[in-house]
Amino acid sequence: MKAVVYDRYGGPDLLRLAEIDMPEPAKGEIRVKVLACAANLSDWEYLTGSPAWVRTVGGLFKPKVSVLGSDIVGHVDKLGEGVSGFEIGQRVMGDYVMTRGGFAEYACVPADETVAVPDALTDDIASCLPQAGGIAVAGTEGLLEGDRFLINGAGGGSGTMALQLAKAAGAHVTAVDNAGKTDWLSRLGADEVIDYAKMNFTETGKRWDRILDMVATRGPREISRALSKGGSYMALGGGVPTLLSIVFGGKLLSRKRSIGMLLVPSGRDLTRRVAECALQGRIAPHVEAVLPFSSVPDALARTGKGKVLGKIVIKPSLE
């Protein structure tokens, strides 16, 4: 079968289209014929091996898994030992960030992370939901009408869906991203936009009740300046030194504010919740492009550099 593979950490130039053996589902796994797989920032991190914490799960010196792609939509092709509740040909999806394998014609995925795709969702839309949508749902949990909410890195897949959920909750949303996305974010409904190259949101003198940071680059001392009393800051990713300062320093410097990491309870339940949000029209992923295997290197490079408006979807059938 065809797949986009790599065998060492580095840039997108290391990715190549190759013929590899068809995978066989192990106990508790399902083999799916891949219909669509969205590109995520996590794919870029597993490709580059950076931040350093990625190597603790992805392989210390070289990748454990040669095929990237986490948010997979596919038809059930074969059931592994002990798997029940699924039918051959059934359309399914899931966030398979620990096993990956979506940039291929077939992938073996854990059955206990897999849910049926609602008929009303297209393959392209469904592939954008599990990981990015799960982050958006977890990151906006408990938002109230009138809350001042800031999203740093608002123009990606998770950020745009978090923006939609926050506006639906009645929050006042500030969206932070690069200059190429500010006008677009305003059209999506952001009440205020900030170009991070021109302005550091922690130095504006403004304060927010909630901050969702997609890629943390600031320590807790800076963050606390931007939080209202009783406010909370949640970081999703970033470099190891910054994340450690947030985890340990946040408790010391928060001053009646909550500063910490966003813990996303990934799995079937969250994927079902995200799909329900999409069915209800509360979130609508923006698909910038649907591309073939040959475009995976460029898709991941643009995703890693924060240049994608929403999401890019890869479809094997286009190759």
XYZ file of N, CA and C in Angstrom, residues 121-261:
423
model
N -22.046 14.136 8.671
C -20.721 14.743 8.578
C -19.943 14.170 7.396
N -19.374 15.038 6.582
C -18.540 14.577 5.478
C -17.217 14.044 6.012
N -16.502 13.297 5.179
C -15.194 12.780 5.569
C -14.247 13.915 5.937
N -14.247 14.972 5.128
C -13.322 16.085 5.345
C -13.578 16.753 6.695
N -14.839 17.063 6.980
C -15.183 17.727 8.238
C -14.898 16.814 9.419
N -15.300 15.549 9.318
C -15.099 14.621 10.424
C -13.625 14.468 10.778
N -12.748 14.495 9.781
C -11.315 14.315 10.056
C -10.712 15.506 10.796
N -11.383 16.634 10.779
C -10.887 17.826 11.478
C -11.296 17.860 12.948
N -12.171 16.947 13.355
C -12.816 17.090 14.654
C -12.113 16.441 15.852
N -11.644 15.196 15.783
C -11.262 14.507 17.020
C -10.231 15.224 17.871
N -9.054 15.510 17.335
C -8.016 16.134 18.154
C -8.244 17.629 18.330
N -8.358 18.350 17.219
C -8.506 19.808 17.295
C -9.824 20.200 17.964
N -10.891 19.505 17.610
C -12.176 19.801 18.233
C -12.202 19.444 19.706
N -11.518 18.348 20.063
C -11.441 17.961 21.470
C -10.743 19.000 22.311
N -9.674 19.575 21.770
C -8.955 20.649 22.461
C -9.868 21.857 22.640
N -10.617 22.190 21.588
C -11.524 23.345 21.654
C -12.606 23.147 22.700
N -13.187 21.958 22.746
C -14.241 21.678 23.722
C -13.680 21.731 25.143
N -12.541 21.079 25.362
C -11.940 21.077 26.701
C -11.494 22.474 27.113
N -10.994 23.237 26.161
C -10.462 24.562 26.469
C -11.514 25.627 26.708
N -12.749 25.362 26.329
C -13.831 26.334 26.538
C -14.842 25.857 27.573
N -14.562 24.730 28.198
C -15.481 24.178 29.200
C -15.747 25.190 30.307
N -17.018 25.425 30.602
C -17.376 26.291 31.709
C -17.377 27.775 31.418
N -17.117 28.174 30.176
C -17.181 29.598 29.833
C -18.604 30.126 30.054
N -18.678 31.348 30.570
C -19.977 31.952 30.864
C -20.194 33.196 30.010
N -21.425 33.568 29.869
C -21.760 34.778 29.128
C -21.078 35.984 29.786
N -20.413 36.779 28.963
C -19.736 37.966 29.457
C -18.287 37.740 29.858
N -17.836 36.493 29.937
C -16.431 36.229 30.254
C -15.536 36.825 29.179
N -14.410 37.376 29.620
C -13.397 37.874 28.677
C -12.409 36.726 28.438
N -12.360 36.271 27.196
C -11.625 35.052 26.839
C -10.606 35.369 25.759
N -9.352 35.001 25.993
C -8.299 35.216 24.994
C -7.785 33.868 24.506
N -7.624 33.753 23.187
C -7.055 32.558 22.575
C -5.752 32.956 21.897
N -4.640 32.432 22.369
C -3.345 32.681 21.733
C -3.076 31.548 20.747
N -2.964 31.901 19.451
C -2.894 30.894 18.400
C -4.286 30.537 17.926
N -5.103 31.588 17.724
C -6.530 31.382 17.444
C -6.826 30.961 16.016
N -5.855 31.074 15.109
C -6.152 30.843 13.702
C -5.987 29.425 13.218
N -5.586 28.500 14.097
C -5.457 27.105 13.700
C -6.758 26.348 13.874
N -6.681 25.029 13.721
C -7.890 24.223 13.816
C -8.549 24.302 15.171
N -7.776 24.098 16.240
C -8.335 24.153 17.595
C -8.804 25.560 17.935
N -7.987 26.557 17.574
C -8.303 27.937 17.923
C -9.588 28.426 17.298
N -9.803 28.103 16.020
C -11.016 28.587 15.354
C -12.258 27.933 15.939
N -12.152 26.651 16.289
C -13.312 25.989 16.891
C -13.543 26.463 18.322
N -12.473 26.775 19.055
C -12.625 27.352 20.391
C -13.281 28.721 20.308
N -12.920 29.487 19.292
C -13.536 30.802 19.083
C -15.045 30.651 18.881
N -15.436 29.695 18.050
C -16.855 29.487 17.780
C -17.617 29.084 19.044
N -17.030 28.181 19.826
C -17.702 27.737 21.048
C -17.789 28.869 22.067
N -16.729 29.681 22.139
C -16.728 30.796 23.087
C -17.783 31.831 22.722
N -17.910 32.125 21.446
C -18.934 33.086 21.021
C -20.334 32.529 21.271
N -20.509 31.226 21.060
C -21.809 30.613 21.317
C -22.168 30.687 22.799
N -21.143 30.710 23.670
C -21.372 30.806 25.114
C -21.621 32.243 25.559
N -21.416 33.194 24.649
C -21.628 34.601 24.987
C -20.402 35.301 25.533
N -19.215 34.722 25.335
C -17.986 35.337 25.822
C -17.509 36.438 24.874
N -16.735 37.368 25.424
C -16.052 38.387 24.625
C -14.683 37.808 24.283
N -14.417 37.620 22.972
C -13.246 36.858 22.551
C -12.173 37.746 21.937
N -10.952 37.619 22.460
C -9.765 38.231 21.867
C -8.959 37.130 21.203
N -8.668 37.298 19.914
C -7.938 36.299 19.151
C -6.541 36.810 18.830
N -5.534 36.025 19.180
C -4.135 36.402 18.939
C -3.537 35.452 17.912
N -2.939 36.019 16.859
C -2.264 35.196 15.855
C -1.418 36.110 14.974
N -0.918 35.590 13.855
C -0.071 36.409 12.987
C -0.910 37.332 12.116
N -0.222 38.283 11.480
C -0.910 39.323 10.709
C -1.732 38.763 9.562
N -1.317 37.610 9.024
C -2.035 37.011 7.907
C -3.391 36.445 8.282
N -3.680 36.377 9.585
C -4.940 35.774 10.022
C -5.875 36.735 10.746
N -5.409 37.938 11.066
C -6.213 38.826 11.918
C -7.534 39.233 11.268
N -7.510 39.638 9.999
C -8.763 40.022 9.335
C -9.722 38.842 9.254
N -9.189 37.693 8.951
C -10.002 36.479 8.850
C -10.632 36.130 10.193
N -9.873 36.270 11.261
C -10.411 35.979 12.596
C -11.519 36.964 12.982
N -11.383 38.195 12.559
C -12.459 39.166 12.788
C -13.731 38.738 12.073
N -13.585 38.249 10.859
C -14.760 37.794 10.101
C -15.387 36.551 10.737
N -14.577 35.762 11.434
C -15.105 34.583 12.116
C -15.865 34.941 13.392
N -15.734 36.199 13.831
C -16.508 36.631 14.988
C -15.710 37.100 16.183
N -14.367 37.133 16.084
C -13.569 37.623 17.201
C -13.911 39.085 17.479
N -14.078 39.434 18.754
C -14.405 40.809 19.127
C -13.193 41.718 19.048
N -12.024 41.128 19.232
C -10.771 41.879 19.190
C -9.692 40.955 18.654
N -8.791 41.476 17.824
C -7.700 40.657 17.307
C -6.373 41.349 17.611
N -5.352 40.537 17.849
C -4.016 41.057 18.152
C -3.005 40.329 17.273
N -2.192 41.083 16.566
C -1.060 40.538 15.820
C 0.090 40.392 16.809
N 0.478 39.138 17.083
C 1.470 38.920 18.140
C 2.824 39.520 17.814
N 3.099 39.759 16.515
C 4.376 40.352 16.137
C 4.439 41.834 16.494
N 3.277 42.449 16.627
C 3.226 43.872 16.921
C 2.899 44.176 18.378
N 2.273 43.228 19.061
C 1.826 43.506 20.419
C 1.860 42.243 21.271
N 2.429 42.343 22.446
C 2.431 41.271 23.431
C 1.192 41.443 24.301
N 0.302 40.478 24.264
C -0.975 40.666 24.978
C -0.789 40.824 26.490
N 0.325 40.350 27.016
C 0.550 40.493 28.462
C 1.016 41.898 28.833
N 1.299 42.733 27.821
C 1.787 44.090 28.075
C 0.785 45.154 27.671
N -0.448 44.755 27.385
C -1.464 45.718 26.953
C -2.125 46.437 28.122
N -1.966 45.918 29.326
C -2.669 46.468 30.479
C -4.070 45.915 30.643
N -4.503 45.096 29.703
C -5.825 44.481 29.776
C -5.736 43.155 30.521
N -6.879 42.722 31.031
C -6.938 41.451 31.752
C -8.105 40.613 31.232
N -7.903 39.312 31.245
C -8.918 38.383 30.759
C -9.277 37.388 31.860
N -10.525 36.913 31.806
C -10.978 35.923 32.783
C -10.426 34.533 32.464
N -10.273 34.259 31.172
C -9.762 32.954 30.739
C -8.789 33.170 29.592
N -7.686 32.443 29.601
C -6.730 32.465 28.496
C -6.439 31.026 28.094
N -6.583 30.739 26.807
C -6.244 29.442 26.238
C -5.056 29.646 25.312
N -3.919 29.032 25.655
C -2.667 29.249 24.928
C -2.289 27.982 24.171
N -2.345 28.044 22.833
C -2.057 26.878 22.018
C -0.572 26.527 21.991
N 0.294 27.526 22.056
C 1.743 27.285 22.082
C 2.348 28.260 23.079
N 2.591 27.784 24.298
C 3.062 28.660 25.376
C 4.512 29.094 25.155
N 4.743 30.390 25.273
C 6.100 30.941 25.171
C 6.415 31.884 26.328
N 5.462 32.057 27.251
C 5.630 33.018 28.349
C 5.557 32.296 29.688
N 6.315 32.794 30.633
C 6.297 32.232 31.976
C 5.149 32.770 32.799
N 4.929 32.208 33.980
C 3.781 32.581 34.818
C 3.801 34.026 35.289
N 4.965 34.625 35.431
C 5.013 36.022 35.872
C 4.377 36.944 34.838
N 4.700 36.705 33.547
C 4.077 37.496 32.485
C 2.579 37.215 32.400
N 2.244 35.948 32.457
C 0.852 35.543 32.308
C -0.033 36.168 33.378
N 0.460 36.185 34.604
C -0.362 36.694 35.707
C -0.757 38.153 35.492
N 0.057 38.902 34.737
C -0.282 40.305 34.457
C -1.529 40.434 33.594
N -1.832 39.380 32.823
C -2.952 39.452 31.883
C -4.211 38.778 32.399
N -4.159 38.227 33.612
C -5.314 37.517 34.166
C -6.058 38.363 35.189
N -7.372 38.329 35.100
C -8.195 38.963 36.123
C -8.079 38.176 37.427
N -8.418 38.810 38.534
C -8.447 38.099 39.807
C -9.450 36.945 39.710
N -8.984 35.775 40.077
C -9.830 34.595 39.963
C -9.824 33.981 38.567
N -9.055 34.559 37.632
C -9.008 34.063 36.260
C -8.143 32.822 36.119
N -8.226 32.187 34.945
C -7.462 30.968 34.707
C -6.760 31.007 33.353
N -5.569 30.431 33.335
C -4.755 30.311 32.116
C -4.478 28.830 31.898
N -4.673 28.372 30.643
C -4.427 26.976 30.302
C -3.520 26.904 29.088
N -2.374 26.235 29.228
C -1.425 26.060 28.127
C -1.582 24.665 27.557
N -1.488 24.578 26.243
C -1.616 23.283 25.593
C -0.264 22.710 25.209
N 0.608 23.534 24.680
C 1.902 23.050 24.226
C 2.950 24.136 24.323
N 4.182 23.763 24.019
C 5.282 24.704 24.087
C 6.567 23.988 24.456
N 7.637 24.744 24.612
C 8.918 24.161 24.972
C 8.937 23.668 26.409
N 9.834 22.717 26.677
C 9.916 22.115 28.009
C 10.188 23.143 29.103
N 11.164 24.061 28.951
C 11.415 25.029 30.022
C 10.191 25.886 30.352
N 9.482 26.321 29.304
C 8.287 27.146 29.532
C 7.201 26.362 30.239
N 6.976 25.130 29.789
C 5.922 24.321 30.399
C 6.254 23.985 31.852
N 7.516 23.711 32.136
C 7.909 23.426 33.520
C 7.704 24.659 34.402
N 8.015 25.842 33.848
C 7.818 27.068 34.639
C 6.342 27.296 34.914
N 5.494 26.916 33.956
C 4.050 27.072 34.146
C 3.537 26.087 35.197
N 3.977 24.842 35.099
C 3.504 23.810 36.024
C 3.934 24.102 37.463
N 5.220 24.443 37.629
C 5.742 24.622 38.979
C 5.686 26.078 39.453
N 6.015 27.004 38.562
C 6.005 28.406 38.945
C 4.624 28.999 39.017
N 3.683 28.408 38.257
C 2.331 28.947 38.249
C 1.682 28.929 39.618
N 1.973 27.915 40.410
C 1.387 27.816 41.748
C 1.941 28.878 42.690
N 3.194 29.265 42.459
C 3.826 30.242 43.343
C 3.505 31.681 42.969
N 3.330 31.925 41.666
C 3.200 33.296 41.188
C 1.783 33.666 40.756
N 0.851 32.739 40.867
C -0.481 32.995 40.316
C -1.250 34.083 41.057
N -1.031 34.228 42.369
C -1.697 35.277 43.158
C -3.209 35.280 42.937
N -3.868 34.241 43.450
C -5.322 34.075 43.353
C -5.781 33.914 41.910
N -4.887 33.384 41.086
C -5.208 33.073 39.707
C -4.759 31.650 39.426
N -5.386 30.995 38.485
C -5.034 29.619 38.142
C -4.193 29.614 36.871
N -2.971 29.088 36.974
C -2.064 29.013 35.829
C -1.575 27.579 35.720
N -1.876 26.924 34.606
C -1.465 25.535 34.463
C -1.672 25.016 33.062
N -1.594 23.684 32.925
C -1.730 23.028 31.632
C -3.188 22.625 31.381
